[in-house]
Tab-separated table of C-alpha atoms in Angstrom:
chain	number	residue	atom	x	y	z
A	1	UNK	CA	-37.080	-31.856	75.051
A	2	UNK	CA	-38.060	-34.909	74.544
A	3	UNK	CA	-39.231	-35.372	71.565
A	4	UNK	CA	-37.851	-36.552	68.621
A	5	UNK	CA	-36.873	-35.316	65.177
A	6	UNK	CA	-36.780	-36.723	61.728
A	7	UNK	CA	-35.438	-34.482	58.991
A	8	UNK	CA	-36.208	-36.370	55.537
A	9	UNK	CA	-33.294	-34.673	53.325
A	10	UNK	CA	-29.914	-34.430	53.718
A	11	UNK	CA	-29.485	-31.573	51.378
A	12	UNK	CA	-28.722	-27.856	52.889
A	13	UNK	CA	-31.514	-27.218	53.870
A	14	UNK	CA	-32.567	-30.680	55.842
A	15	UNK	CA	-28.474	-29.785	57.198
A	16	UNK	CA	-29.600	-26.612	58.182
A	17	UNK	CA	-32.544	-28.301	60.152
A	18	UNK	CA	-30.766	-30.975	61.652
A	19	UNK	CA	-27.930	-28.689	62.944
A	20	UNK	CA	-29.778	-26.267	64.061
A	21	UNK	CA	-32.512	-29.503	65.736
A	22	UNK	CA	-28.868	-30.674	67.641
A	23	UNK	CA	-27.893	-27.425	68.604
A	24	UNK	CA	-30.701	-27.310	71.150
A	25	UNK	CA	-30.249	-31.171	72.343
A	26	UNK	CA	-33.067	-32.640	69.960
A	27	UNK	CA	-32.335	-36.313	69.529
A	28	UNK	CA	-32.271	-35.881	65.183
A	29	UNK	CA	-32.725	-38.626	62.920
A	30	UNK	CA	-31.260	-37.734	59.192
A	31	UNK	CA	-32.485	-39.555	56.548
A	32	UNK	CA	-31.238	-39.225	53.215
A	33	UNK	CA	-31.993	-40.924	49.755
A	34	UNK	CA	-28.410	-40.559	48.196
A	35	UNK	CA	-25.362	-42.151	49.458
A	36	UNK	CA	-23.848	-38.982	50.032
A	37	UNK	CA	-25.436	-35.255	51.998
A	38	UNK	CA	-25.580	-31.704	50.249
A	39	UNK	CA	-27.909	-32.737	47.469
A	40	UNK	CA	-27.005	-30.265	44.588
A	41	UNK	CA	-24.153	-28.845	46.363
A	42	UNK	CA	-21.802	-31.604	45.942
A	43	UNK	CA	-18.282	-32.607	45.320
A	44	UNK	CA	-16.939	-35.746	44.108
A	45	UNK	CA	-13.767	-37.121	42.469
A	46	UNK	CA	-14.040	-37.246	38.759
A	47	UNK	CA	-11.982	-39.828	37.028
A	48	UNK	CA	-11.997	-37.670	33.433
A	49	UNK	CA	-9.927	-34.867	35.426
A	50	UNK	CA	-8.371	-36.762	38.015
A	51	UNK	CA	-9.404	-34.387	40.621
A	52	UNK	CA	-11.711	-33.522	43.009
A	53	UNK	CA	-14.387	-30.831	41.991
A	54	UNK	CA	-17.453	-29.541	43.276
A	55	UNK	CA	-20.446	-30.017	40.521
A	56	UNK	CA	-20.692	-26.330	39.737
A	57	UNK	CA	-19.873	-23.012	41.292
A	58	UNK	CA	-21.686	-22.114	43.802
A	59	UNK	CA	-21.276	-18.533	44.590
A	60	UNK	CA	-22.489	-16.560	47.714
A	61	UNK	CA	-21.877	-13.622	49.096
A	62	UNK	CA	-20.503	-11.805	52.022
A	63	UNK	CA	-23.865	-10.271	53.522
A	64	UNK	CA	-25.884	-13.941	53.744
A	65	UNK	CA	-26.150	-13.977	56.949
A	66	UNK	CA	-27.798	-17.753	57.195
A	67	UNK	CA	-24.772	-18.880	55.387
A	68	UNK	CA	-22.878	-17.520	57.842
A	69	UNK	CA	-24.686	-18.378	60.672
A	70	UNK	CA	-24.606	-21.961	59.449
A	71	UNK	CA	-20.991	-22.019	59.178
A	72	UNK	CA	-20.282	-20.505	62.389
A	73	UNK	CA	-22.728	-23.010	64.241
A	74	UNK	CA	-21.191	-26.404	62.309
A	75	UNK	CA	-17.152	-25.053	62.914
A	76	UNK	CA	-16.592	-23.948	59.652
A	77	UNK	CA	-16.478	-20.111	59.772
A	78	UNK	CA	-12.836	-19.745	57.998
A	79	UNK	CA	-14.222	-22.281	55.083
A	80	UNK	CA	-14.734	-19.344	52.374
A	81	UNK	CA	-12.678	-17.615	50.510
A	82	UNK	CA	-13.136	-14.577	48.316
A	83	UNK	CA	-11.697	-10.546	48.266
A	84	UNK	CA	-11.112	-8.210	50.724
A	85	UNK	CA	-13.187	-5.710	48.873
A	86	UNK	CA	-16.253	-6.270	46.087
A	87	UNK	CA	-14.574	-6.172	42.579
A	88	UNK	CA	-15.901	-7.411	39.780
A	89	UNK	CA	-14.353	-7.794	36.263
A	90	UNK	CA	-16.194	-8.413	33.164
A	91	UNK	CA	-15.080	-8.915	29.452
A	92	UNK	CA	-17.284	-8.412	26.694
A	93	UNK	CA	-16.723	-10.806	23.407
A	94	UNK	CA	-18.467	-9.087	20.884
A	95	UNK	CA	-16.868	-5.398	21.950
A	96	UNK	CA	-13.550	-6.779	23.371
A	97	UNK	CA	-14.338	-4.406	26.026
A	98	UNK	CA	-13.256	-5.323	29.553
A	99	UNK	CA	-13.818	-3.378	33.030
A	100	UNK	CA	-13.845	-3.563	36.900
A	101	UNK	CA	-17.058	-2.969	38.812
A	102	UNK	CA	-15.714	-1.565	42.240
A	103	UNK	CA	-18.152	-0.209	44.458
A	104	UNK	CA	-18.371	1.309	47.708
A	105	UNK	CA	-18.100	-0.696	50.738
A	106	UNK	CA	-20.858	1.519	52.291
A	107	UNK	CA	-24.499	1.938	51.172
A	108	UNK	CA	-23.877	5.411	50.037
A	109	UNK	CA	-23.426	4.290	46.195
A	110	UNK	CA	-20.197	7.408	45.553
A	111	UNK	CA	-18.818	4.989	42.845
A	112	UNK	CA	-21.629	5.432	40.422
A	113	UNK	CA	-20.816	9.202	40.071
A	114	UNK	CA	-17.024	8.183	38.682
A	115	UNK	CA	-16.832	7.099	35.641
A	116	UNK	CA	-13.884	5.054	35.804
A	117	UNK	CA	-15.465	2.565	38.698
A	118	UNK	CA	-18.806	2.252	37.027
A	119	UNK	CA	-20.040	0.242	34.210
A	120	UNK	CA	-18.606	1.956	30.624
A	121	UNK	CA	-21.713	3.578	28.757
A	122	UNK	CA	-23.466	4.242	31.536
A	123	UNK	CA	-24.050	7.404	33.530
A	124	UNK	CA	-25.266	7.833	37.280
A	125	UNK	CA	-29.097	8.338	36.565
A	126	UNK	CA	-29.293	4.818	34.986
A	127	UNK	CA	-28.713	3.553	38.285
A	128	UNK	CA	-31.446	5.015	39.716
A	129	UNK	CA	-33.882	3.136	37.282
A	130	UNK	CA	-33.534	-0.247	38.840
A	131	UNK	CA	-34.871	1.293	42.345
A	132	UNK	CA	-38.672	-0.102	41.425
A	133	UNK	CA	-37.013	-3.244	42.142
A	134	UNK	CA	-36.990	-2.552	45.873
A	135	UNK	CA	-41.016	-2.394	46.322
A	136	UNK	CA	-42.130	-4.481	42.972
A	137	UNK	CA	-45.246	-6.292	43.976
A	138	UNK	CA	-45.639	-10.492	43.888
A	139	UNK	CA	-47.183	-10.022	40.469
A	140	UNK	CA	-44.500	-8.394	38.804
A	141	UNK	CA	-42.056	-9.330	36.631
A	142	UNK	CA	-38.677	-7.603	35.811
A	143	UNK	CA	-39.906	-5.500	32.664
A	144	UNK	CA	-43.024	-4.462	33.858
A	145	UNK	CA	-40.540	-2.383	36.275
A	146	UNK	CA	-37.126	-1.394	35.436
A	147	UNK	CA	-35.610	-0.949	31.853
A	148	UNK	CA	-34.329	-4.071	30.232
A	149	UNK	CA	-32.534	-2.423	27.321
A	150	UNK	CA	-28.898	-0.785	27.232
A	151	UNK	CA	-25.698	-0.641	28.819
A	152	UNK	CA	-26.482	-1.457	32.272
A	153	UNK	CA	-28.903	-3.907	31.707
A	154	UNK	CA	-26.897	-5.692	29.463
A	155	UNK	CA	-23.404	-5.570	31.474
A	156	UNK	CA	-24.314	-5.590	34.873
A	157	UNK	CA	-28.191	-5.983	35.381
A	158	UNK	CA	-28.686	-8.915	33.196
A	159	UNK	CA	-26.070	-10.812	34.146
A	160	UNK	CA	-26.274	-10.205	37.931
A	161	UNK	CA	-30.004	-11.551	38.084
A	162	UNK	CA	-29.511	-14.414	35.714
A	163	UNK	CA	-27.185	-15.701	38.408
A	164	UNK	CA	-28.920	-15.038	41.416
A	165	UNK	CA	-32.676	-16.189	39.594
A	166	UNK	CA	-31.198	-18.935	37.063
A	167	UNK	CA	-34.453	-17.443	35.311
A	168	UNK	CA	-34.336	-14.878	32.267
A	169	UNK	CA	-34.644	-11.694	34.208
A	170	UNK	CA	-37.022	-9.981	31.736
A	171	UNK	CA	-39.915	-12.741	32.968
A	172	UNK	CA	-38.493	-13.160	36.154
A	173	UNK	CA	-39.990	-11.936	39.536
A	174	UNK	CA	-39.380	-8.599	40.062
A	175	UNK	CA	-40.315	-9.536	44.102
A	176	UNK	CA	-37.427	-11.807	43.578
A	177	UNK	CA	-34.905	-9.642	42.161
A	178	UNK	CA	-35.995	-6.926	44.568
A	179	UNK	CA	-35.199	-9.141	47.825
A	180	UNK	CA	-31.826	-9.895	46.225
A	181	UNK	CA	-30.815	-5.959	45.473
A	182	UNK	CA	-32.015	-4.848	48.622
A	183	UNK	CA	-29.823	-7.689	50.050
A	184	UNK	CA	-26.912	-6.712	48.096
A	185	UNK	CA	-26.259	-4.442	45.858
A	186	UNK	CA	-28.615	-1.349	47.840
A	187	UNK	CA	-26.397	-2.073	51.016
A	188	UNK	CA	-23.089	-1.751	49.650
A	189	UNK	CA	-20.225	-3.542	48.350
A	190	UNK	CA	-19.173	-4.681	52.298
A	191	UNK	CA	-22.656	-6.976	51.562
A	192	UNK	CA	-22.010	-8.745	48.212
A	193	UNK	CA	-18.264	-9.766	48.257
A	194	UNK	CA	-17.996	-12.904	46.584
A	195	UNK	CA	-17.496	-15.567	48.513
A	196	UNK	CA	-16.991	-19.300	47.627
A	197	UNK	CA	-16.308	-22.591	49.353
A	198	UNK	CA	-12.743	-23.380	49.799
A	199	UNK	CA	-11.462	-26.030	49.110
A	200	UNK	CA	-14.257	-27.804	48.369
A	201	UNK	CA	-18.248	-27.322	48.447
A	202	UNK	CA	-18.540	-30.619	50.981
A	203	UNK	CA	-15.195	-29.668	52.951
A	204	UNK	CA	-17.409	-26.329	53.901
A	205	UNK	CA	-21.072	-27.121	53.799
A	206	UNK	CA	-21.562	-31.141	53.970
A	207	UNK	CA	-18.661	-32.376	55.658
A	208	UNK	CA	-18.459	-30.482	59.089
A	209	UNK	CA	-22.325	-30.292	59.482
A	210	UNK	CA	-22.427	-34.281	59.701
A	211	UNK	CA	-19.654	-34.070	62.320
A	212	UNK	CA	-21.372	-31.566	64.215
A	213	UNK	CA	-24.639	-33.920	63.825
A	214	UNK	CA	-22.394	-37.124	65.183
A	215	UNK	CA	-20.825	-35.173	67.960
A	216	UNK	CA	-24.329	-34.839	69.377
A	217	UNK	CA	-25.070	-37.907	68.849
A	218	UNK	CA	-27.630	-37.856	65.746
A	219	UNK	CA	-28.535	-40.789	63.377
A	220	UNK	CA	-27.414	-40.364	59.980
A	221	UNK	CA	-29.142	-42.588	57.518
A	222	UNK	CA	-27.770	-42.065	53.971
A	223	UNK	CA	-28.574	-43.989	51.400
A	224	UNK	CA	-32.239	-44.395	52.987
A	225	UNK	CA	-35.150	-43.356	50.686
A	226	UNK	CA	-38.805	-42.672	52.546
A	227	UNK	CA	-40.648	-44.851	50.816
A	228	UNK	CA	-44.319	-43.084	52.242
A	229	UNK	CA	-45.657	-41.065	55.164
A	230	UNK	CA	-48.893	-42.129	57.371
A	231	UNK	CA	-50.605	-38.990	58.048
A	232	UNK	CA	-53.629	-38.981	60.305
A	233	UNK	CA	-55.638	-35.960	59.835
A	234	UNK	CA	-53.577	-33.624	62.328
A	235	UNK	CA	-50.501	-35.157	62.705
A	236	UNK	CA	-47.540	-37.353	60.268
A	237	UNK	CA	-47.994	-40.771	62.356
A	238	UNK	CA	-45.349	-43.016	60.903
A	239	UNK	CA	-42.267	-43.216	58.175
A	240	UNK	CA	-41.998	-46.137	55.556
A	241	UNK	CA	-38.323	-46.535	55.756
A	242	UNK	CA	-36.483	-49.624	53.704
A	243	UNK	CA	-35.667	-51.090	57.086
A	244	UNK	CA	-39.145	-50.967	58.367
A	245	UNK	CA	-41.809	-48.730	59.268
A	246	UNK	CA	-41.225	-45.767	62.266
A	247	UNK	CA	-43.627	-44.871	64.383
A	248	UNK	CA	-44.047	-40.803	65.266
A	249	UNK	CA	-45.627	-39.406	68.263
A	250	UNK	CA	-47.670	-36.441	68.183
A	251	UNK	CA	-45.046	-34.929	70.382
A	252	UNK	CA	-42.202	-35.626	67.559
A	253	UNK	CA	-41.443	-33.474	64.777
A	254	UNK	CA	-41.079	-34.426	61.010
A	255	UNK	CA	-39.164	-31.907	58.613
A	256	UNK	CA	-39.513	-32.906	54.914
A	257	UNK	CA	-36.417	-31.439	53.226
A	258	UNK	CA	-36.539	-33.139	49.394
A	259	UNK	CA	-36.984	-32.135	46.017
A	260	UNK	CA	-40.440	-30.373	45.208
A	261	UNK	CA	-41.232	-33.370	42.947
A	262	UNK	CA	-40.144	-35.674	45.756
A	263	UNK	CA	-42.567	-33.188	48.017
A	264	UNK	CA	-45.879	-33.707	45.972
A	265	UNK	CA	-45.391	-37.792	45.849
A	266	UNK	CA	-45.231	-37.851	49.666
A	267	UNK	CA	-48.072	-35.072	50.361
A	268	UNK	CA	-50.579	-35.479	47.703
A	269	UNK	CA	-52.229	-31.858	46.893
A	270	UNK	CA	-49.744	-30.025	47.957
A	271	UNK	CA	-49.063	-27.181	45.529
A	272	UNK	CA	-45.536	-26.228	44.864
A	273	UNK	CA	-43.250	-25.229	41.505
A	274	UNK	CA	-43.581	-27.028	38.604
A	275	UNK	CA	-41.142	-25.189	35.763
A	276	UNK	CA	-37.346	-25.583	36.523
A	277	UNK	CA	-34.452	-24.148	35.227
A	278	UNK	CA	-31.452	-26.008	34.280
A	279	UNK	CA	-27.370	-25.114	34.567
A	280	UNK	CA	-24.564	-26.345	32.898
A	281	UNK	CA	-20.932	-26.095	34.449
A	282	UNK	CA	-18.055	-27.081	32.908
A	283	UNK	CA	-14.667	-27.846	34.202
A	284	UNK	CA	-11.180	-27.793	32.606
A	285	UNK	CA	-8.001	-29.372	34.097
A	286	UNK	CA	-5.532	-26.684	32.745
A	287	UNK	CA	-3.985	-23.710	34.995
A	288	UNK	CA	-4.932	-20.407	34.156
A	289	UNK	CA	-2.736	-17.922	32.878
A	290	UNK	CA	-0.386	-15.832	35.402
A	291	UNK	CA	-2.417	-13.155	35.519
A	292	UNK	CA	-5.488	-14.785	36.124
A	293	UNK	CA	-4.569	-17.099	39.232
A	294	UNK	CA	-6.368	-16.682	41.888
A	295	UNK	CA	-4.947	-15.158	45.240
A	296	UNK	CA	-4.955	-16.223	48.450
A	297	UNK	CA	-6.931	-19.205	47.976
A	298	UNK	CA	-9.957	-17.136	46.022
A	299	UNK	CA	-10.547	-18.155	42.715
A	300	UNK	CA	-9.912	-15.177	39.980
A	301	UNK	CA	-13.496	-14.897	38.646
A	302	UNK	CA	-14.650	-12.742	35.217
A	303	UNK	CA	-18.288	-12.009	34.211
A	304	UNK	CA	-18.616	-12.639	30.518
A	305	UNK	CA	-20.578	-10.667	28.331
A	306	UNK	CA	-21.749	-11.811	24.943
A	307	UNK	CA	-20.398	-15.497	25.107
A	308	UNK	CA	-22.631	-18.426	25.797
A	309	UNK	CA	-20.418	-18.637	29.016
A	310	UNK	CA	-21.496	-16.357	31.819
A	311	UNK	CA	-18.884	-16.441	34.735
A	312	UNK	CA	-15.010	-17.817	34.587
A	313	UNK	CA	-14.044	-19.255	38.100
A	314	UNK	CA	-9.784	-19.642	37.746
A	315	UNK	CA	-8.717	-22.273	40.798
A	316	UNK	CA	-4.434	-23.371	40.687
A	317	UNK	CA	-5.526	-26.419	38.692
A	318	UNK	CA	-8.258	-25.752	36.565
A	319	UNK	CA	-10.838	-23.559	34.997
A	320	UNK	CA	-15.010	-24.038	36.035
A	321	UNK	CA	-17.264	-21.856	34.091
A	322	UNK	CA	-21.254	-21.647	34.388
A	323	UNK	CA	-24.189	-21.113	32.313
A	324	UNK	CA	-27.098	-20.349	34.065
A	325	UNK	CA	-31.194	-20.465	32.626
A	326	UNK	CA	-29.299	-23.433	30.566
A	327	UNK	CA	-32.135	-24.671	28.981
A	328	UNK	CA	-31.554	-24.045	25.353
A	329	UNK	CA	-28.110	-25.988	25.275
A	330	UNK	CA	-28.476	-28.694	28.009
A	331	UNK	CA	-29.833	-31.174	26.190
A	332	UNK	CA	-26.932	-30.773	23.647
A	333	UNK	CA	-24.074	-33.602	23.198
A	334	UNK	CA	-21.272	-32.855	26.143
A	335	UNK	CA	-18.796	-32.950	23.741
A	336	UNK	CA	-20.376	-30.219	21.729
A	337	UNK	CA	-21.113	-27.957	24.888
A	338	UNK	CA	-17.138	-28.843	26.175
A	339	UNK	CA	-15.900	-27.451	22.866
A	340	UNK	CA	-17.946	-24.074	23.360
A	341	UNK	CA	-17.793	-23.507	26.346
A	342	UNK	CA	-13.687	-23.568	26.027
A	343	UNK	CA	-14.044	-21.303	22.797
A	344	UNK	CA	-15.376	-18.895	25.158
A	345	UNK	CA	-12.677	-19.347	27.701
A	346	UNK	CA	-10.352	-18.643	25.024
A	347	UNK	CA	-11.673	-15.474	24.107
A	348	UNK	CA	-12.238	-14.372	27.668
A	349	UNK	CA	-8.944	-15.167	28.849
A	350	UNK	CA	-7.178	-14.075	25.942
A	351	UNK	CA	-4.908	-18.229	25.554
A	352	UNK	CA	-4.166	-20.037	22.811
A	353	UNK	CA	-4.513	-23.765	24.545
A	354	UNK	CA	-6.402	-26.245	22.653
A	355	UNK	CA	-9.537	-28.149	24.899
A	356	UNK	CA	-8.038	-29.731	27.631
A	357	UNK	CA	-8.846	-32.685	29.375
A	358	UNK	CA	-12.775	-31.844	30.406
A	359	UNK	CA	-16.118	-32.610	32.006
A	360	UNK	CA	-19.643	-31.090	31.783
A	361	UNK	CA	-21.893	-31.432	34.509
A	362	UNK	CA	-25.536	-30.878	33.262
A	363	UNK	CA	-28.244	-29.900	36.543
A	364	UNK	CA	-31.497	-30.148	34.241
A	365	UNK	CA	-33.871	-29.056	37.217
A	366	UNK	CA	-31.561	-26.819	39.249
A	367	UNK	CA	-33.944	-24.584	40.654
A	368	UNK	CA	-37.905	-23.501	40.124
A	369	UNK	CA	-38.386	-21.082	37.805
A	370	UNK	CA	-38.155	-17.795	39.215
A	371	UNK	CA	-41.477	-16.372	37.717
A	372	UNK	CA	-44.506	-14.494	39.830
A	373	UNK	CA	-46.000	-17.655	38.589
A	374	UNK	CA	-43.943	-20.094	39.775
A	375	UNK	CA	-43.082	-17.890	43.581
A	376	UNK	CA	-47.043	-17.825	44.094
A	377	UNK	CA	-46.555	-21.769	43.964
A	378	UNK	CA	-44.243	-21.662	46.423
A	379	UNK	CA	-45.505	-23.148	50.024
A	380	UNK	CA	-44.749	-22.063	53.397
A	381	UNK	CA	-43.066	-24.270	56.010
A	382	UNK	CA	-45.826	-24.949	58.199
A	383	UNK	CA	-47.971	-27.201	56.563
A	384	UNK	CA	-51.715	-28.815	57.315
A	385	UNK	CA	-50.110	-31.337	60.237
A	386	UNK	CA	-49.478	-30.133	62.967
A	387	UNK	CA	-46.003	-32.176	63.378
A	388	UNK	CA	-44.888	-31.911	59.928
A	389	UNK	CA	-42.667	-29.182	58.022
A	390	UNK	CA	-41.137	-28.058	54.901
A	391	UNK	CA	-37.911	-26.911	53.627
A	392	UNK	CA	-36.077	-26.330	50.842
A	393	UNK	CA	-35.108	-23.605	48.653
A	394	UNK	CA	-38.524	-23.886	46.565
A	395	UNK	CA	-40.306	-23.379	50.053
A	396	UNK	CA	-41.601	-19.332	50.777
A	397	UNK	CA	-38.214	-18.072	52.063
A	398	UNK	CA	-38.547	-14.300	49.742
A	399	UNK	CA	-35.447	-15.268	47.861
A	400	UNK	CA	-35.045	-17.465	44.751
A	401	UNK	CA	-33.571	-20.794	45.060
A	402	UNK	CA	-30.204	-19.729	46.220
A	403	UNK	CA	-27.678	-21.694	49.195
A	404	UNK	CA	-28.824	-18.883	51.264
A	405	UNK	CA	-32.510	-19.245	50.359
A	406	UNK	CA	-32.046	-23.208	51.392
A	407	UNK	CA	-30.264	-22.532	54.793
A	408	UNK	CA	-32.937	-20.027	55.489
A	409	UNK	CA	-35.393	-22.477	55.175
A	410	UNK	CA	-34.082	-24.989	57.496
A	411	UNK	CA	-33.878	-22.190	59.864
A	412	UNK	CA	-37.524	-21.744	59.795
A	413	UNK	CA	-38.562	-24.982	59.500
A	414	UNK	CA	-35.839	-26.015	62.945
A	415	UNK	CA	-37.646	-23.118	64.234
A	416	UNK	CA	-41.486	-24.188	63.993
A	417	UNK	CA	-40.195	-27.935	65.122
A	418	UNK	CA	-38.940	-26.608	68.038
A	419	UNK	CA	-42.182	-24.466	69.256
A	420	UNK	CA	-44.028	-27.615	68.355
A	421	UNK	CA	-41.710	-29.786	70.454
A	422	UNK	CA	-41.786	-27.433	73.517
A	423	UNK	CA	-45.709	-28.052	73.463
């Protein structure tokens, strides 16, 4: 081919682009704002710890097939770890209750007929209640389909789509939630094993995929903010870079991969989400008790019911938790969120260790709100020029905003640069 490509956006999903761009010999220009690639999935050193940590826990699961697909194309198929098997423990604060999910690996769901591997207070034909979720329509949200009260709701239900929407569920998308369970939990436990990056989020996402982008001989421009696009009425006709301004050919291709706020500035009029959801993390350098470190590499991780923490991720060295749909305690003083968020570790873990040394990484626009309202914002990756495409996780990819959702929409977006390049 021989045209040229210029992904703007070095997070996952402008990586996913680019790769996938290189992969079939496109000559790929990266251009990035920050000084460093993976946008929100980062890692950095962090002088309060003394350690290198990723800037939350990013969880995904054993069925995402993009993820996979992206790891195996960039080299870096061995970089997650997780279970041979999908088991999930939870503790609840108020109750002191604590159990194992443990389902079937298979789609045939046996386990919710034993008592003993389903969720206590629960019986089989609860389960079958959340099966509206598989055909909900766009309009939808949770509680308009499924109930939203009692014991599976609360201690599996809840929790489950809080993580995977970052949205609370009962105004969430029902569409959305639907595309995750029929993704996961309606195929089996083989297809939601949690999986997470090992060691670090940019040793298995960021790092390898700029190698792979220098080994075939890409530009990689970080630090570089597009500063303004020249469109023409059918085609994006030049790039305002710092270092000047680039011409593109109608025969190049031009994948914008930012923010949705960074999105609308470049492309007046274009619609896309508006309400975002924020998540706190928070990270403790203190070793977890015996029986909660993690094995072979995995970090031990423990649903929490009740608390104002919502998942416990236990690596050799420290302790990350997560609070998703954060909005009603991120803009509270880090100090006061460190010393909660450790109460609830406490309790959870069942330690008497006073707050160790700490940090709090706030994300107050994480992802788009996962409402029908806020999906029906949500544009696809072809856009009005006929040159120029979108990605992102915010873009129309059927999932929420998710590291699978992202990589799925660099895949499209690679995809409709490429038809347009073989014109």
């Amino acid at each position: 081919m021989s045209g040229r490509a210029f992904v703007i956006g070095g997070g996952l999903s402008g990586l996913s682009a680019a790769t996938r761009l290189a992969e079939k010999g496109v000559a790929v220009t990266l251009v990035e704002a920050a000084g460093q690639a993976g946008g929100r999935c980062r890692s950095y050193f962090d002088a309060a710890l003394g350690m290198v940590i990723d800037n939350g826990n990013h969880l995904v699961l054993s069925g995402n097939r993009a993820v996979h697909d992206y790891l195996a194309r960039i080299g870096a198929r061995d970089a997650l770890a997780g279970p041979e098997r999908a088991e999930f423990h939870f503790a609840d604060l108020a109750s002191g209750a604590r159990w194992a999910l443990k389902p079937d690996e298979g789609a045939l769901p046996l386990w919710v007929m034993q008592g003993s591997r389903r969720v206590p207070g629960t019986g089989a034909k609860d389960y079958a209640a959340y099966l509206p979720l598989l055909w909900a329509g766009t309009a939808a949200r949770i509680s308009e389909c499924v109930p939203v009260t009692g014991a599976l709701w609360e201690r599996l239900m809840r929790p489950f789509l809080l993580a995977a929407l970052n949205t609370e569920p009962e105004d969430s998308s029902a569409a959305l939630a639907g595309a995750v369970v029929r993704e996961t939990l309606a195929k089996g436990g083989w297809h939601y094993r949690p999986r997470i990056a090992h060691p670090t989020l940019a040793a298995a996402f960021v790092e390898p995929a700029l190698a792979y982008l220098a080994a075939r001989g890409a530009a990689v421009k970080l630090g570089t903010r597009l500063r303004g696009l020249t469109l023409s009425a059918r085609d994006a006709a030049a790039l305002d870079l710092p270092d000047g301004i680039e011409p593109v050919g109608p025969g190049d291709a031009v994948v914008l991969a930012v923010p949705p706020w960074a999105a609308c500035d470049l492309l007046p009029g274009l619609m896309v989400p508006n309400e975002f959801r924020a998540i706190v993390n928070g990270h403790f350098r203190v070793a977890p008790p015996p029986e909660f470190l993690p094995q072979d590499g995995a970090p031990a991780m423990l649903g929490v019911i009740g608390g104002t923490v919502e998942w416990i991720f236990a690596f050799p060295d420290r302790i990350s938790v997560t609070v998703s749909g954060a909005d009603a305690i991120v803009d509270r003083p880090r100090d006061d969120l460190a010393a909660i968020l450790w109460s609830d570790v406490v309790d959870a873990l069942g330690i008497d260790t006073v707050l160790p040394p700490w940090q709090v990484v706030k994300e107050k626009r994480a992802t788009f709100a996962a409402t029908p309202a806020q999906d029906a914002r949500r544009p696809p990756a072809r856009s009005q020029w006929r040159n120029l495409f979108l990605a992102g996780d915010w873009t129309q990819t059927g999932l929420p905003a998710t590291i699978e959702g992202a990589l799925r929409s660099g895949e499209t977006a690679a995809a409709l640069a490429l038809k347009h390049l073989a014109l």
